[in-house]
GROMACS .gro file of C-alpha atoms in nm:
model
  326
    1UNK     CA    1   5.503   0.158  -3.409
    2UNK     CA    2   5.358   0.379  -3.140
    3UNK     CA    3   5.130   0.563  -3.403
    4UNK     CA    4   5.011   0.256  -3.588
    5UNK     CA    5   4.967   0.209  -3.199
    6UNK     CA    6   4.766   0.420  -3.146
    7UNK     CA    7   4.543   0.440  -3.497
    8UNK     CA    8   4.441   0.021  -3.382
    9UNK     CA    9   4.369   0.166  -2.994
   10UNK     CA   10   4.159   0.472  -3.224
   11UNK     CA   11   3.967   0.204  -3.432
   12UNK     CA   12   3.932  -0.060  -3.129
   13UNK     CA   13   3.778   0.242  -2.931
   14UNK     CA   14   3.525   0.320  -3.237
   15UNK     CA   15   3.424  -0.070  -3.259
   16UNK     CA   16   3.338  -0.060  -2.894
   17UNK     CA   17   3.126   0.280  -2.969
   18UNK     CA   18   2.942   0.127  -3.242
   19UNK     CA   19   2.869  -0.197  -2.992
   20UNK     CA   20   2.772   0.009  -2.700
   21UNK     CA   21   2.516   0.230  -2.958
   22UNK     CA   22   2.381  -0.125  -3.091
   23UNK     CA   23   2.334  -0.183  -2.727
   24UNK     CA   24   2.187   0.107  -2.587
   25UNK     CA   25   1.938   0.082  -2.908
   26UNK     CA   26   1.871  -0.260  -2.872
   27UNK     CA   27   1.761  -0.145  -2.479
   28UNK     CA   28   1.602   0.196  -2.590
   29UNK     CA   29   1.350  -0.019  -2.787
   30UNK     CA   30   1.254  -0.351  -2.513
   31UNK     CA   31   1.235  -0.036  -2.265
   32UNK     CA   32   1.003   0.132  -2.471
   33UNK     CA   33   0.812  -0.207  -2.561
   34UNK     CA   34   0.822  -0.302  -2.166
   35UNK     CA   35   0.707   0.095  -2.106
   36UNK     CA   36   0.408   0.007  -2.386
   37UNK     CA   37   0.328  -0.294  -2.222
   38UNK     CA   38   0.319  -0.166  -1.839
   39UNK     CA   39   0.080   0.103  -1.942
   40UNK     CA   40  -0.127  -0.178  -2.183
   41UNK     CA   41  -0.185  -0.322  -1.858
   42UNK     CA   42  -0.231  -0.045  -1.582
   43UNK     CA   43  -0.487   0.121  -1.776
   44UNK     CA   44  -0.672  -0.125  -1.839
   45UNK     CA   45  -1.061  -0.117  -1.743
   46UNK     CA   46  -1.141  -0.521  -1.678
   47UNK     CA   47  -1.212  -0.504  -1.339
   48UNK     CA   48  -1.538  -0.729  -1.209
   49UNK     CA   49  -1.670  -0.654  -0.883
   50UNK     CA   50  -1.807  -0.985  -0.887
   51UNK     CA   51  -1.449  -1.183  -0.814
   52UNK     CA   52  -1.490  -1.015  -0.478
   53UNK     CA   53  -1.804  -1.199  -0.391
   54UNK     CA   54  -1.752  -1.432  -0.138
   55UNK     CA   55  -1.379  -1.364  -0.037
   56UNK     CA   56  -1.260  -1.403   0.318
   57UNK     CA   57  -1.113  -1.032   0.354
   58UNK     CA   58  -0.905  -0.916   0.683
   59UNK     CA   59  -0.886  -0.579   0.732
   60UNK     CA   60  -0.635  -0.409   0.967
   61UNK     CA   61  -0.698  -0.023   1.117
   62UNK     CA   62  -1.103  -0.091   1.005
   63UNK     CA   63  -1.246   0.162   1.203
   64UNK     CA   64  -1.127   0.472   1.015
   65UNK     CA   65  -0.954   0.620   0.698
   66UNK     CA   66  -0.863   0.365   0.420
   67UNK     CA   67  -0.918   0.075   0.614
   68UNK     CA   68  -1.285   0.183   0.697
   69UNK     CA   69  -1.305   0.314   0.276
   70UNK     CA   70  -1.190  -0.050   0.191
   71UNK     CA   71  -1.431  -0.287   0.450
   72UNK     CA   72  -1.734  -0.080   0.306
   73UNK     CA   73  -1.619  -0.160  -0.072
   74UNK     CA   74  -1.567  -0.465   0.022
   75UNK     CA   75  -1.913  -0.539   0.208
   76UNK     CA   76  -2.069  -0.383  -0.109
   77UNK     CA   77  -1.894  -0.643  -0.351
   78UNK     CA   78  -2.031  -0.967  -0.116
   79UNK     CA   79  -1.672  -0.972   0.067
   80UNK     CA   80  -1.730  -1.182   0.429
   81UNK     CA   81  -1.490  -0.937   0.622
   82UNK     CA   82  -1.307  -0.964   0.960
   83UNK     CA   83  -1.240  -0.605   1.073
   84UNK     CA   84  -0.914  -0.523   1.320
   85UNK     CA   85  -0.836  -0.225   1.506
   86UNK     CA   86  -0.826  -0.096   1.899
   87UNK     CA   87  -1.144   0.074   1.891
   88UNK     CA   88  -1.451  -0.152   2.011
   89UNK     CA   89  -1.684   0.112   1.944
   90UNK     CA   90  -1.562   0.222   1.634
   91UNK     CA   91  -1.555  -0.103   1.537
   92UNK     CA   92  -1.898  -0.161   1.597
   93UNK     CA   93  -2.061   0.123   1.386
   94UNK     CA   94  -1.850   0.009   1.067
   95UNK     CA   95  -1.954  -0.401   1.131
   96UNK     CA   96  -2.273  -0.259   1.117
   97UNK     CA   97  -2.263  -0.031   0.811
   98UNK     CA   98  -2.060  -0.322   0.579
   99UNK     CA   99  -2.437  -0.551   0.699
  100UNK     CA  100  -2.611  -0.315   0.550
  101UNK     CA  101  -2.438  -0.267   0.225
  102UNK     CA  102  -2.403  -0.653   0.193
  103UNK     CA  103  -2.610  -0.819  -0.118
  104UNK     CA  104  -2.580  -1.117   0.080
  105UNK     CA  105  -2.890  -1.192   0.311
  106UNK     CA  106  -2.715  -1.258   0.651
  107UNK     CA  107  -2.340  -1.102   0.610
  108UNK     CA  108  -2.138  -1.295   0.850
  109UNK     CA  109  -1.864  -1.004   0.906
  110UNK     CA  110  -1.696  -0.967   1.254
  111UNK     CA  111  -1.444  -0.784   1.441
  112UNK     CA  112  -1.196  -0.866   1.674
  113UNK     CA  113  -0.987  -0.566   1.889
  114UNK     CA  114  -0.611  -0.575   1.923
  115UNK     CA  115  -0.335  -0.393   2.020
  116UNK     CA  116  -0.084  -0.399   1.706
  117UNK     CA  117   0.219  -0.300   1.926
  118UNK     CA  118   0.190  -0.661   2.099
  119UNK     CA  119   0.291  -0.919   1.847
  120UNK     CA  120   0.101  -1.207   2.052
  121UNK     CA  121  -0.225  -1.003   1.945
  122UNK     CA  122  -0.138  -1.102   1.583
  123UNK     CA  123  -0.140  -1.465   1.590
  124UNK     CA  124  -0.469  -1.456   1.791
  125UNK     CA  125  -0.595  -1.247   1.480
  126UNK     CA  126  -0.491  -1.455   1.210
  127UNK     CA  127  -0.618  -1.774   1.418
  128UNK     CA  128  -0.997  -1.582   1.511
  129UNK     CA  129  -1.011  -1.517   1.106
  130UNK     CA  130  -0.953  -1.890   1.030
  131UNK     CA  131  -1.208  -2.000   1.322
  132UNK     CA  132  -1.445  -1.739   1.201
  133UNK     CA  133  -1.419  -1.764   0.869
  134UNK     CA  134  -1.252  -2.105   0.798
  135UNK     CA  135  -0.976  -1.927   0.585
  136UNK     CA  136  -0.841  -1.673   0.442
  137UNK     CA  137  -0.826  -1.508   0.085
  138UNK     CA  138  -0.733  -1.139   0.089
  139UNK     CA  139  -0.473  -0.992   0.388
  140UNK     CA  140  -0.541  -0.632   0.350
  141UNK     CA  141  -0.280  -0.416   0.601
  142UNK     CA  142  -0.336  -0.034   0.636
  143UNK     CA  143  -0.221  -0.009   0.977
  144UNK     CA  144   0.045   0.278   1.110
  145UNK     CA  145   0.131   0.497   1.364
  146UNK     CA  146   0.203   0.851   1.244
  147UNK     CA  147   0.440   0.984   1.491
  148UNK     CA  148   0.575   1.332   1.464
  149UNK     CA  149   0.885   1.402   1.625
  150UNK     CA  150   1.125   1.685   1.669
  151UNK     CA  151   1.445   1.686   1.553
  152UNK     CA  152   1.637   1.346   1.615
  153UNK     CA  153   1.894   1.363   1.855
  154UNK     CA  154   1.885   1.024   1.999
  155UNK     CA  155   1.720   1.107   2.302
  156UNK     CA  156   1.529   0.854   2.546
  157UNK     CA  157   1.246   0.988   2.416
  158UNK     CA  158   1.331   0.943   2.061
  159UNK     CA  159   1.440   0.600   2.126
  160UNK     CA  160   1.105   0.495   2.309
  161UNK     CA  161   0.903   0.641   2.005
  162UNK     CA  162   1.144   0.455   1.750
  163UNK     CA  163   1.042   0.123   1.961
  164UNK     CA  164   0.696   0.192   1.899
  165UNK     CA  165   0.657   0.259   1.555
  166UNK     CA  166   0.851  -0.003   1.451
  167UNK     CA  167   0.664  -0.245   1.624
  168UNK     CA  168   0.323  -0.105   1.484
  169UNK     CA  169   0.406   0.005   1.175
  170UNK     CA  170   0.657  -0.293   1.058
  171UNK     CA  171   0.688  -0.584   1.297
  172UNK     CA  172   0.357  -0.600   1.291
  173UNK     CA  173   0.299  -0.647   0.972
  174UNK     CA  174   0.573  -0.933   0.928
  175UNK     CA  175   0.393  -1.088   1.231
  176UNK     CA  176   0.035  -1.076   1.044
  177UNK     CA  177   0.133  -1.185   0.738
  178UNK     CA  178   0.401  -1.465   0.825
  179UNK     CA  179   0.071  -1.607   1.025
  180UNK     CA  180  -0.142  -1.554   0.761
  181UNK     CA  181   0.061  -1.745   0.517
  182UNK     CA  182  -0.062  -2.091   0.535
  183UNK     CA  183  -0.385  -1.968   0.470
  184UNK     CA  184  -0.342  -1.786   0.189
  185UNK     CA  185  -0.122  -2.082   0.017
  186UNK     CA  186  -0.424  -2.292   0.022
  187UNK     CA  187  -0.642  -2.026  -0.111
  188UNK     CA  188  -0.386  -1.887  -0.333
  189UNK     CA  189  -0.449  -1.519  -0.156
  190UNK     CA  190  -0.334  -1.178  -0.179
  191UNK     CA  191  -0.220  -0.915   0.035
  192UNK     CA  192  -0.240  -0.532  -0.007
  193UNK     CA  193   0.044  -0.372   0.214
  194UNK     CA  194  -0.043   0.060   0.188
  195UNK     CA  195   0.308   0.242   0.263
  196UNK     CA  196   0.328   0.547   0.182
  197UNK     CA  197   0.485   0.847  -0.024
  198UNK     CA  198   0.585   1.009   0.301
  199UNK     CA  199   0.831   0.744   0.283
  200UNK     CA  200   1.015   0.848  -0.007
  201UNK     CA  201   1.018   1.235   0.054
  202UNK     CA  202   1.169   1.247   0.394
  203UNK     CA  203   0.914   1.541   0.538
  204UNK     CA  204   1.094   1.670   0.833
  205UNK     CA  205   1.022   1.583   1.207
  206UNK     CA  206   0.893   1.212   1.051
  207UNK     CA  207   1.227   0.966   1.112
  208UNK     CA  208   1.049   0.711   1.272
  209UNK     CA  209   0.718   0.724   0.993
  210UNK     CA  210   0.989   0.723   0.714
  211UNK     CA  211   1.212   0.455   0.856
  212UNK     CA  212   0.919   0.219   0.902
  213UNK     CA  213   0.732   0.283   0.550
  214UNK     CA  214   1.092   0.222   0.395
  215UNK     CA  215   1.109  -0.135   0.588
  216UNK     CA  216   0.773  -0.238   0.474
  217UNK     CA  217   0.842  -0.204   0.117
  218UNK     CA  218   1.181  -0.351   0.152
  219UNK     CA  219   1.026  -0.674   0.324
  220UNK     CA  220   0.742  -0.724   0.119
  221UNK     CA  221   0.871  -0.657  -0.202
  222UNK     CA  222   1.121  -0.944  -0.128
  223UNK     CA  223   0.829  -1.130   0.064
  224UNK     CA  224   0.681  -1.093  -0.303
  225UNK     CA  225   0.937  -1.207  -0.489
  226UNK     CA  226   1.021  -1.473  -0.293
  227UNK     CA  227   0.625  -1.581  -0.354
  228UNK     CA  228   0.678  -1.575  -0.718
  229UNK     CA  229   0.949  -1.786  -0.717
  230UNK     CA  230   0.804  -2.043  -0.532
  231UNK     CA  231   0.516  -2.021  -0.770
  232UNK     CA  232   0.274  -2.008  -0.445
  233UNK     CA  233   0.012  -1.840  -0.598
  234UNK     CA  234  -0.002  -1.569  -0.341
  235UNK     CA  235   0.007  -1.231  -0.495
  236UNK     CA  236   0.155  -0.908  -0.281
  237UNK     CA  237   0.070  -0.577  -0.366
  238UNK     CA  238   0.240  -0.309  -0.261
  239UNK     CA  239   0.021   0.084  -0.211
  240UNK     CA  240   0.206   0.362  -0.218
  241UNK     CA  241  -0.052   0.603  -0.129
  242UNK     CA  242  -0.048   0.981  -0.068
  243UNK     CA  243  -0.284   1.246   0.107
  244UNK     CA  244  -0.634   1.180   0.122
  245UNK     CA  245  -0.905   1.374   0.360
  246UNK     CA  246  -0.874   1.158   0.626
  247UNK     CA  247  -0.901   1.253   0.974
  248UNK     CA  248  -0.485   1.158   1.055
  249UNK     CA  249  -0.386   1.317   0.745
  250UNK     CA  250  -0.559   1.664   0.826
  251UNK     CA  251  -0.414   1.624   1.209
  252UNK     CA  252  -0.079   1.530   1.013
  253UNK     CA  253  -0.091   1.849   0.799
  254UNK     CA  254  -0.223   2.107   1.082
  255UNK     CA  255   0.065   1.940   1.293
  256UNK     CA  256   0.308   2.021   1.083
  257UNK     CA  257   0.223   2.348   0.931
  258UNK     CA  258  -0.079   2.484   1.136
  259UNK     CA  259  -0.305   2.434   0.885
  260UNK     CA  260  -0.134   2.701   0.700
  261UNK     CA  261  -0.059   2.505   0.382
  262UNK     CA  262  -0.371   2.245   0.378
  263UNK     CA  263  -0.528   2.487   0.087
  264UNK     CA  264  -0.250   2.421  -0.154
  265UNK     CA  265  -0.239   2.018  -0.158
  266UNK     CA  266  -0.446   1.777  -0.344
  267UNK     CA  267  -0.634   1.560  -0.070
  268UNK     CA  268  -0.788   1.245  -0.290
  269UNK     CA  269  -1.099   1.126  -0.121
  270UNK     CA  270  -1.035   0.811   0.036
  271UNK     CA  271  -1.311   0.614  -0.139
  272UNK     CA  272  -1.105   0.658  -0.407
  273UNK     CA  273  -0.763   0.572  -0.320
  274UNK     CA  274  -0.954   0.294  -0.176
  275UNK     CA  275  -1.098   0.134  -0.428
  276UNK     CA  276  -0.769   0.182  -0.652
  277UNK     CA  277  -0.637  -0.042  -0.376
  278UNK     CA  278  -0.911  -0.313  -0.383
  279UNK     CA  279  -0.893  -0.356  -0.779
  280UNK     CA  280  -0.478  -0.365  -0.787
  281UNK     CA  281  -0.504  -0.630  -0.520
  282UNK     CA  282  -0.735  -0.840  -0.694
  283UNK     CA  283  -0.540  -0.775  -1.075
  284UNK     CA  284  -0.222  -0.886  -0.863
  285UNK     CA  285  -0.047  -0.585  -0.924
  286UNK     CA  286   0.332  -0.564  -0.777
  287UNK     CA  287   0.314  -0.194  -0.676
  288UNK     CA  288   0.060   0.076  -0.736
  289UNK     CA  289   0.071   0.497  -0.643
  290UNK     CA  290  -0.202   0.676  -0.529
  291UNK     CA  291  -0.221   1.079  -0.540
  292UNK     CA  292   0.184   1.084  -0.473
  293UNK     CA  293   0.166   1.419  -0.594
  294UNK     CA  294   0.049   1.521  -0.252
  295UNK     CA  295   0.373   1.462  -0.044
  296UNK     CA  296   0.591   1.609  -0.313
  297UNK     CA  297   0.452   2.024  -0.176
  298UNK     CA  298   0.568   1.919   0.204
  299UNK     CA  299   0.949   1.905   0.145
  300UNK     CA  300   1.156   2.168   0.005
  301UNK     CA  301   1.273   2.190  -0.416
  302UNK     CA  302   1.086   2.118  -0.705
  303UNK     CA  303   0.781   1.989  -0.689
  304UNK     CA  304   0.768   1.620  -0.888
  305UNK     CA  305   0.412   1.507  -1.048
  306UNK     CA  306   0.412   1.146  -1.040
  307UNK     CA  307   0.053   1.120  -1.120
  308UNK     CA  308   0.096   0.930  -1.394
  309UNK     CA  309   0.208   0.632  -1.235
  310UNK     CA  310  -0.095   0.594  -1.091
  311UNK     CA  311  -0.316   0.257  -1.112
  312UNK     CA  312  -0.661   0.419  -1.271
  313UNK     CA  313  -0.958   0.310  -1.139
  314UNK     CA  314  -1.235   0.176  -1.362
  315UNK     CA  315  -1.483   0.430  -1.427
  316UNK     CA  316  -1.821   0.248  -1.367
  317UNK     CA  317  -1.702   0.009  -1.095
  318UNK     CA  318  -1.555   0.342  -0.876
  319UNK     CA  319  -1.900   0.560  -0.933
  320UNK     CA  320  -2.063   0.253  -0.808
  321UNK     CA  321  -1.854   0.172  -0.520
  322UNK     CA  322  -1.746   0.490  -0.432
  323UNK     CA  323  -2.072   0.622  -0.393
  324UNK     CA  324  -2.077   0.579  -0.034
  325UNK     CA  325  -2.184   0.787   0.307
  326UNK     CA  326  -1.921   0.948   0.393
   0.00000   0.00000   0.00000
């Protein structure tokens, strides 16, 4: 009994073997046909500057890096743009650079100043866009604070800057968008959130950064499913972006290594990343990466090339757009 035991336990095992290969086959091939299908689409080279013309765009952090990249693209395409940051001045200059690269004859873009870490100052945006503009199409958030920190050790100090870049670089964000909502139901919107690879490599001295990057694409990748299930019609992409030759990223890097290392990593131009933003957003894309490689050289082990996840721009529109002053 116990062997004819175990020669039925021997062929019950081998029936499950055979069902678990079927299985693993039978997922091998609608991975594979999902994997076909995912690069069908992200390579695909449909995208018409034109469906730009005319949207109501807010842009957060406007006055410099990707934010300032986007608002000129933007302006270029016909966008009517309401630019947001804490810099008057700065402010200024790029209001009146997106004028002049408007096609449209008397480009109605305007800026409001705000304070990010005061979550008042985010209704008052989202309600100066509607006055402004009458609406809302396209929530565009690039907004962070990079804070470097030493070690943790859950100091006051640690605490305070925790507080901080919470506030700026996730509540924030909640805040703008959760306002912004009933607008873009009724245009049946999009928002870009950028996070960042920084976020998923854990560089050292960058707790607070990390912790708040992680948040963001926690909420809003919920945020966006919850969307889709409601069938609102609002789309939320999410940017995972790496180094570009921006002004915080080069103070980032000579921060961290003295400027020691800047040589070996691949800056992308932010007109670039930039526009691989803009034409995500507007395909509806769930989640896009942008020159991730860049992070991977910061942290120790083996470097990982992700570069091939990366949303492509399309060739003609990014010559045209990205040819921009610098």
């Amino acid at each position: 009994m116990k062997l004819c035991t175990r020669n039925e336990d021997t062929e019950t095992r081998q029936d499950d073997t055979d069902i678990g290969m079927a299985i693993n086959l039978q997922l091998t091939a609608t991975a594979l046909a999902a994997l076909v299908a995912l690069v069908a689409v992200t390579y695909r080279n449909d995208f018409d500057p034109s469906e730009v013309q005319g949207k109501r765009v807010l842009v957060t952090e406007a006055s410099t890096g990707i934010g300032e990249q986007m608002a000129y693209h933007f302006a270029k395409m016909g966008a009517i743009l309401v630019l947001v940051d804490g810099r008057e001045k700065a402010l200024k200059k790029v209001q009146k650079e997106c004028k002049k690269l408007s096609p449209n004859p008397s480009p109605n873009h305007v800026y409001v100043v705000t304070d990010m870490s005061k979550m008042a100052d985010t209704e008052r945006v989202v309600k100066f866009a509607e006055e402004r503009l009458g609406g809302l199409d396209i929530l565009v958030l690039t907004h962070a604070l990079i804070t470097i920190c030493n070690p943790w050790l859950g100091t006051k100090a640690n605490l305070s800057i925790l507080a901080t870049g919470m506030d700026i670089g996730f509540r924030s964000h909640v805040h703008l968008a959760s306002h912004a909502l009933p607008l873009l139901l009724k245009s049946r919107g999009r928002i870009a959130v950028v996070t960042s690879m920084a976020g998923a490599m854990n560089s050292p001295h960058m707790s607070v950064y990390t912790a708040s990057k992680n948040a963001l694409a926690g909420f809003f990748s919920v945020l966006q499913k919850d969307l889709m299930t409601k069938k609102s019609g609002v789309s939320v992409t999410l940017c995972s972006i790496g180094g570009s030759t921006t002004e915080i990223v080069l103070q980032l890097i000579r921060s961290l290594f003295y400027g020691h290392r800047q040589g070996e990593l691949h800056l992308e131009d932010p007109r670039v990343v930039s526009m691989e933003i803009i034409q995500a957003t507007m395909a509806r894309k769930h989640e896009i990466y942008t020159s991730v490689d860049t992070w991977s050289l910061l942290v120790p082990g083996p470097r990982t090339d992700c570069t091939t996840q990366r949303f492509r721009p399309a060739g003609p529109a990014c010559i045209t757009y990205c040819s921009l002053p610098p």
